[in-house]
Coordinates of C-alpha atoms and ligand atoms in Angstrom, one line a residue:
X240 CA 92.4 121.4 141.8
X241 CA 90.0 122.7 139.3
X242 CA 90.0 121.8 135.6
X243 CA 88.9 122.9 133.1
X244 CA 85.3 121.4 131.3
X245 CA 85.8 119.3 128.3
X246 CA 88.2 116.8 130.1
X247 CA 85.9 114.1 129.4
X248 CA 84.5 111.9 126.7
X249 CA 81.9 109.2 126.5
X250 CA 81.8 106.0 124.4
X251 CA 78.8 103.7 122.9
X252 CA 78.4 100.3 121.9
X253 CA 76.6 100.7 118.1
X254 CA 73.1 99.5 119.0
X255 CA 71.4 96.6 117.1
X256 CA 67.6 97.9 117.0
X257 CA 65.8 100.6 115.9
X258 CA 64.7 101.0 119.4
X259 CA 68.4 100.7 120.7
X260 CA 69.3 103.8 118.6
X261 CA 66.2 105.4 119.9
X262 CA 67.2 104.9 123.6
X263 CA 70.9 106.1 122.3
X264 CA 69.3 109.2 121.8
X265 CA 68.1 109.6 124.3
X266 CA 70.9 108.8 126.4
X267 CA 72.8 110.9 124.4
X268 CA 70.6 114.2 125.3
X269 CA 71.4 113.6 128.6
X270 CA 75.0 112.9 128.7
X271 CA 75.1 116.4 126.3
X272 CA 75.0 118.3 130.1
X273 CA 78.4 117.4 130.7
X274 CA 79.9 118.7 127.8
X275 CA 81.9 116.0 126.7
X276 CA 84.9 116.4 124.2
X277 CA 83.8 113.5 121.9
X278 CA 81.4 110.3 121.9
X279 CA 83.6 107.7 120.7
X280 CA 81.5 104.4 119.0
X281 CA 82.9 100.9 119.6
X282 CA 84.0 99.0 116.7
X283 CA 83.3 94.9 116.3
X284 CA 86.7 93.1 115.8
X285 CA 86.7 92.0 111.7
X286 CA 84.0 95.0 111.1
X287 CA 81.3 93.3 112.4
X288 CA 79.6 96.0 113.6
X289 CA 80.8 98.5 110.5
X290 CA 77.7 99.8 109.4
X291 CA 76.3 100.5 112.8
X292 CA 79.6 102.3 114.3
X293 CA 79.7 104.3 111.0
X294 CA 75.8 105.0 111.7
X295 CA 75.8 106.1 115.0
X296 CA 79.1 108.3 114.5
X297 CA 77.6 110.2 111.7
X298 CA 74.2 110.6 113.1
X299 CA 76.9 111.9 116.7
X300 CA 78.1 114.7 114.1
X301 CA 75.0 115.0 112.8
X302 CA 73.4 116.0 115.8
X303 CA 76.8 118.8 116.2
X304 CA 78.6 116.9 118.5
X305 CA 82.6 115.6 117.6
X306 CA 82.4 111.7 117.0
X307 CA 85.4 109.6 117.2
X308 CA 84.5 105.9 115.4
X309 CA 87.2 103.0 117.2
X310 CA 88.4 101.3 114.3
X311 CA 90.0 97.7 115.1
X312 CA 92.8 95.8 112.5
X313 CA 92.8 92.2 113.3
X314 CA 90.6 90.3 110.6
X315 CA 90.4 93.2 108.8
X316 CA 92.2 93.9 105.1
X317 CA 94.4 96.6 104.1
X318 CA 91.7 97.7 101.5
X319 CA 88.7 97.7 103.6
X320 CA 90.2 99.6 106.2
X321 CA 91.8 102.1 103.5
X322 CA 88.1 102.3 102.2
X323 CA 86.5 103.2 106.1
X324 CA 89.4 105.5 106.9
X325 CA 88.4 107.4 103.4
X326 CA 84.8 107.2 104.4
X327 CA 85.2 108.8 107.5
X328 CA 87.2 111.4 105.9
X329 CA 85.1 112.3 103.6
X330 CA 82.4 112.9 106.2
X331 CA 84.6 115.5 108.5
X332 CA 85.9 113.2 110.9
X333 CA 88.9 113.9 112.8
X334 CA 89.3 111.6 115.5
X335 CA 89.8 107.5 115.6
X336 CA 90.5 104.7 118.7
X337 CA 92.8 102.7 116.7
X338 CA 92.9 99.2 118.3
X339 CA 94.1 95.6 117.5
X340 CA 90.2 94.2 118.4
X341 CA 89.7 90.9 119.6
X342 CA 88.3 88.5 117.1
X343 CA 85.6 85.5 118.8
X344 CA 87.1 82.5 119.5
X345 CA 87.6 80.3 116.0
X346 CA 89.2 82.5 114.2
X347 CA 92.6 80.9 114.7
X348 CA 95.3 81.2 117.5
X349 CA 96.6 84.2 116.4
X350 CA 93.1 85.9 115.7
X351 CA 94.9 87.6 112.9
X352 CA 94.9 86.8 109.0
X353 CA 98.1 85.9 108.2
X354 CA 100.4 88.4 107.2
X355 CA 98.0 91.3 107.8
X356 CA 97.8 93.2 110.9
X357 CA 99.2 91.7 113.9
X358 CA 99.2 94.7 116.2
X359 CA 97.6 98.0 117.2
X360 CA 101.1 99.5 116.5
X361 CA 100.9 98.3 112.8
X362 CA 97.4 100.2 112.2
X363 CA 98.3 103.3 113.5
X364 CA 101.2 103.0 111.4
X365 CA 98.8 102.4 108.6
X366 CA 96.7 105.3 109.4
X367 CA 99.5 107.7 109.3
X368 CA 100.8 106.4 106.0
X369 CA 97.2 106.6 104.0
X370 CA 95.9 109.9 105.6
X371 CA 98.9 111.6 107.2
X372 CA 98.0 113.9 110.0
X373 CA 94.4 114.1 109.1
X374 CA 93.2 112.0 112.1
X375 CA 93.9 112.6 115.8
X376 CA 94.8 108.7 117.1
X377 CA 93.9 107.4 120.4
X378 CA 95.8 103.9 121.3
X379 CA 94.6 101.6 124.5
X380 CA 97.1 101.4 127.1
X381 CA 96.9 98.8 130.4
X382 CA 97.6 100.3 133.8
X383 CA 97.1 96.5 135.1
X384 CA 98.8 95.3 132.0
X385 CA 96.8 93.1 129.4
X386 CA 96.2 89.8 129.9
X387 CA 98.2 88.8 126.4
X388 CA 101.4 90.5 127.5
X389 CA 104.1 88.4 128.2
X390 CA 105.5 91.0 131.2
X391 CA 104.9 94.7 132.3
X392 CA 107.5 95.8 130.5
X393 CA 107.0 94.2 127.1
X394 CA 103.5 95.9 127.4
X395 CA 105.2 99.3 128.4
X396 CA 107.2 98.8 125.3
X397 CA 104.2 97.7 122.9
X398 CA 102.3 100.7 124.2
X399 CA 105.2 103.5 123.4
X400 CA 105.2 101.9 120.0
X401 CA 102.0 102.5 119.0
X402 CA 103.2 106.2 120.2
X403 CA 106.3 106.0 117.5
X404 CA 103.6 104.9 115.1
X405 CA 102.2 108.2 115.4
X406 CA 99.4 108.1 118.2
X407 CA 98.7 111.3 120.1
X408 CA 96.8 110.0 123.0
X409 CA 95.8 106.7 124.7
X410 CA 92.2 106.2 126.8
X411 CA 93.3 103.1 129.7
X412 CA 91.6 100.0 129.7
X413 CA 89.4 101.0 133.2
X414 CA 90.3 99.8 136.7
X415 CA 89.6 100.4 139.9
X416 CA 93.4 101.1 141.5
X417 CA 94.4 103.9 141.0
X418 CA 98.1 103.6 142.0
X419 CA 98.0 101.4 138.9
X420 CA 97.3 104.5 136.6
X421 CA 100.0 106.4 138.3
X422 CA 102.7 104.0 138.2
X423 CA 101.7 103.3 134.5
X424 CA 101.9 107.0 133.8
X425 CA 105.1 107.6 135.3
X426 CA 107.1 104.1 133.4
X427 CA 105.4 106.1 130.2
X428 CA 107.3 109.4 131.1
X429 CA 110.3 107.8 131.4
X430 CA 110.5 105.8 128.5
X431 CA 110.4 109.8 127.3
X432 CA 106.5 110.2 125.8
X433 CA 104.8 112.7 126.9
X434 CA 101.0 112.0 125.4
X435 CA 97.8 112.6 127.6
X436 CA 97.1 109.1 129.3
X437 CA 93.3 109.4 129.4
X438 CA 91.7 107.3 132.6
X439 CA 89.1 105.1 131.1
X440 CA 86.3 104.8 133.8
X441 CA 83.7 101.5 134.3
X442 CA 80.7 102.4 136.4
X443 CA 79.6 99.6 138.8
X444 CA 76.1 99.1 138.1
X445 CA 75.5 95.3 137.8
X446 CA 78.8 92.8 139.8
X447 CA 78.1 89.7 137.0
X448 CA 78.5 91.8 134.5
X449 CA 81.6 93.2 136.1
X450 CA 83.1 90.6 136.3
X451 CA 82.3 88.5 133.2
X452 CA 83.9 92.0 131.6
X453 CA 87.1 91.5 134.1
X454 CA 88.0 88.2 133.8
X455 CA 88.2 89.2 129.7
X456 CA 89.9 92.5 129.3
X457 CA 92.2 91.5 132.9
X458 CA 91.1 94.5 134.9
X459 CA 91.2 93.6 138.1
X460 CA 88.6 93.9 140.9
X461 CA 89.9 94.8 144.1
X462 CA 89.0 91.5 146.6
X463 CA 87.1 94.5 148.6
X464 CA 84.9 96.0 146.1
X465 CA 84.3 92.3 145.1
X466 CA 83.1 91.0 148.8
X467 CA 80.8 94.3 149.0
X468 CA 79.5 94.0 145.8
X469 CA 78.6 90.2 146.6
X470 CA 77.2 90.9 149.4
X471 CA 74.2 92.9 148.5
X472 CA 73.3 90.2 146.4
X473 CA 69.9 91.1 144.4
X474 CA 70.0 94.3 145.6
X475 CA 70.8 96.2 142.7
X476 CA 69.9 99.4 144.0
X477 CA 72.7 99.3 146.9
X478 CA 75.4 98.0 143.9
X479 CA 74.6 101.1 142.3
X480 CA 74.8 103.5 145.2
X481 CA 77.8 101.6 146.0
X482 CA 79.3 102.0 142.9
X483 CA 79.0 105.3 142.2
X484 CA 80.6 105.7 145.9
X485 CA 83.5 103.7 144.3
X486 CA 83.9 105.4 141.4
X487 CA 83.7 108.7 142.1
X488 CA 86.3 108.4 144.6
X489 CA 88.2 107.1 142.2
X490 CA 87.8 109.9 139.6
X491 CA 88.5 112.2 142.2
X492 CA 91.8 110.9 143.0
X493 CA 92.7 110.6 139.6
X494 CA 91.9 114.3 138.5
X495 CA 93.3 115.3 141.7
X496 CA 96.8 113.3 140.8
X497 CA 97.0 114.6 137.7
X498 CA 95.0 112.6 135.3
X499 CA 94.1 114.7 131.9
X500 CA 90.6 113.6 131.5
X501 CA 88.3 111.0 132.0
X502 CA 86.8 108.3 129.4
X503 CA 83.7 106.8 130.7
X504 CA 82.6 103.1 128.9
X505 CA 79.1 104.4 129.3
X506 CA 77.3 100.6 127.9
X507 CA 74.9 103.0 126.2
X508 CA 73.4 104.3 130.1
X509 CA 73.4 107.6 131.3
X510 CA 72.5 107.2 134.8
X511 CA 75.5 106.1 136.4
X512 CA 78.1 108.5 134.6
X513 CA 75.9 111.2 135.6
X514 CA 76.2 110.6 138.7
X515 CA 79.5 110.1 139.5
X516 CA 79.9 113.6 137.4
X517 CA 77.7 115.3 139.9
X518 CA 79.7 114.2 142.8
X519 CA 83.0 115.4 140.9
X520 CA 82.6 119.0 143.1
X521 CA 83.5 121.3 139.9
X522 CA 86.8 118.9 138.7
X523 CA 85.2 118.6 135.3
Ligands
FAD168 P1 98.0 96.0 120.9 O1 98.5 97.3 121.3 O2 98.3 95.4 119.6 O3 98.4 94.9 122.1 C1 97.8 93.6 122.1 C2 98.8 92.7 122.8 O4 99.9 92.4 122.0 C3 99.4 93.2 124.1 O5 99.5 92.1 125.0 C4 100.7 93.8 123.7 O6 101.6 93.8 124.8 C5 101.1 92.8 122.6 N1 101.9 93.4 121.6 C6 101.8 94.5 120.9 N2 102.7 94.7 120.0 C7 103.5 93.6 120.0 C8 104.6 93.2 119.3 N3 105.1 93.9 118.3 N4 105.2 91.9 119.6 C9 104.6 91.2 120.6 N5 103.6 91.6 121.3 C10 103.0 92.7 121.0 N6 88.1 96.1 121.1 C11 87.3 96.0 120.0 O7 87.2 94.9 119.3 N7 86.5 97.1 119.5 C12 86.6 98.3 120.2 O8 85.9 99.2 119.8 C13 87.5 98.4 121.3 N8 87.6 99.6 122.0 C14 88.5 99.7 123.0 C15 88.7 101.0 123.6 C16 89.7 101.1 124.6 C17 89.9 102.5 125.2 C18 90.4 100.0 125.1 C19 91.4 100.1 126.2 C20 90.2 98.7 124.5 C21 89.3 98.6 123.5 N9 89.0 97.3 122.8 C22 88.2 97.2 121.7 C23 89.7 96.1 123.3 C24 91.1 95.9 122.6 O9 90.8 95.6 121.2 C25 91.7 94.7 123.2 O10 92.2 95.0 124.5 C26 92.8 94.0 122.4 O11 93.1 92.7 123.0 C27 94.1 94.8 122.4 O12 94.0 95.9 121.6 P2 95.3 96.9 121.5 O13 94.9 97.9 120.5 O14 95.6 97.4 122.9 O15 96.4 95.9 121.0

């Protein structure tokens, strides 16, 4: 099946340094090749990272390229987030990740302030309200369901609510089944929404990292990939080619079953998402 180009995008972490924003851009020339749709910049839960998302998108659009800034509620105020949603329409921008965010542990149980945001769903709501159909929305969705939901279901349900609340796509939270992501698609469909579930894509590059990430966002590692994985031990340069084996099998399938497009979580590297591109044979 071929696609067309533009059926991907590519997301950042803001960096810290001056010489992480260097490396960025560097990264970023790279990445350029594959003509994604948008970067999209990550956002620190309670607008910890605020200046350097807003940074890093603007010097994206800058550069000609469509940013998309994630913008996260919990912790976060009604009037700051009115005041970055006018910002970044002042500046052009037309596409957010709207997202709950997840605040570090000791900011309470509920990790929200209370009687502010609770949800994703009550963001996007608030986005709609304040700036109407200026933005284009992307919500996270769970194939493997996330590790706070009570059931499948309840999650199916949260997720088609942040549709209701006006969002007009949703990136996945990555994983490495991909019968997950087709099951997930089809209980979307017939709960009767019809918005572009984009695959969001981890590259294997480093297995503790992997699964320090896992264990937190509940993506699950199949016991396979994990044994291989521990078993070339300091031998990073096997994990990668192994990896990138994984992976782009995995995008394959996916584009071949009908996924829309492909979000890589790039960690700010360009190696590893070019190369599973490459071995893509003309699907993006
Ligand atoms: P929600 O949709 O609000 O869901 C959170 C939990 O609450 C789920 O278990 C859901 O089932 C449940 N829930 C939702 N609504 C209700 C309700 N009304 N009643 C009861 N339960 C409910 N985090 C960041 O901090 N910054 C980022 O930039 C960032 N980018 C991300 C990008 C993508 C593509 C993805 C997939 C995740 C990203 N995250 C980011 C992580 C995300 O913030 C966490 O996964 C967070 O725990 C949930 O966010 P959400 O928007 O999915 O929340």
């Amino acid at each position: 099946m071929s696609l067309q180009k533009n059926n991907i995008s590519i997301e950042f972490f803001p960096p810290k340094t001056a010489e992480g924003a260097e490396k960025l851009r560097i990264v970023r020339n790279k990445l350029v090749t594959l003509q994604p749709k948008y970067f999209s910049v990550t956002f620190g839960a309670g607008g910890s990272t605020q200046q350097g998302t807003r940074d890093t998108v603007l010097e994206i659009q800058r550069e000609g390229f469509e940013a998309a800034p994630h913008l996260s509620c919990v912790g976060s105020s009604p009037d700051s987030l009115r005041a970055i949603l006018a910002d970044y329409k002042a500046h052009g921008i037309r596409r957010l990740v709207a997202l709950r965010g997840d605040l570090p542990s000791g900011y309470g149980a509920s990790g929200a302030t209370s009687g502010e945001f609770r949800y994703a769903n009550e963001l996007i709501a608030f986005i709609r309200a304040e700036t109407g159909d200026w933005f284009h929305i992307e919500a996270a969705a769970y194939p493997e369901m996330h590790p706070q939901a009570k059931s499948p279901q309840q999650d199916l349900h949260s997720f088609v609510r942040k549709v209701h609340a006006g969002a007009n796509a949703a990136i996945t939270q990555y994983f490495y089944n991909a019968d997950a992501y087709f099951r997930f698609v089809d209980a979307v469909r017939k709960e009767g929404v019809d918005v572009p579930v984009v695959a969001g894509i981890m590259p294997i590059t480093n297995y503790s990292q992997l699964m320090r990430f896992s264990d937190m966002c509940g993506a699950e590692i199949p016991r396979w990939i994990r044994l291989k994985l521990a078993s070339f031990g300091d031998d990073s340069e096997s994990i990668k080619a192994f990896g990138v084996d994984v992976v782009t099998e995995l995008c394959a399938r996916l584009l071949d079953g009908g996924a829309p497009g492909l979000h890589f979580y790039s960690l700010n590297q360009s190696v590893p998402t070019l190369a599973i591109c490459a071995g893509l044979n003309g699907r993006i």
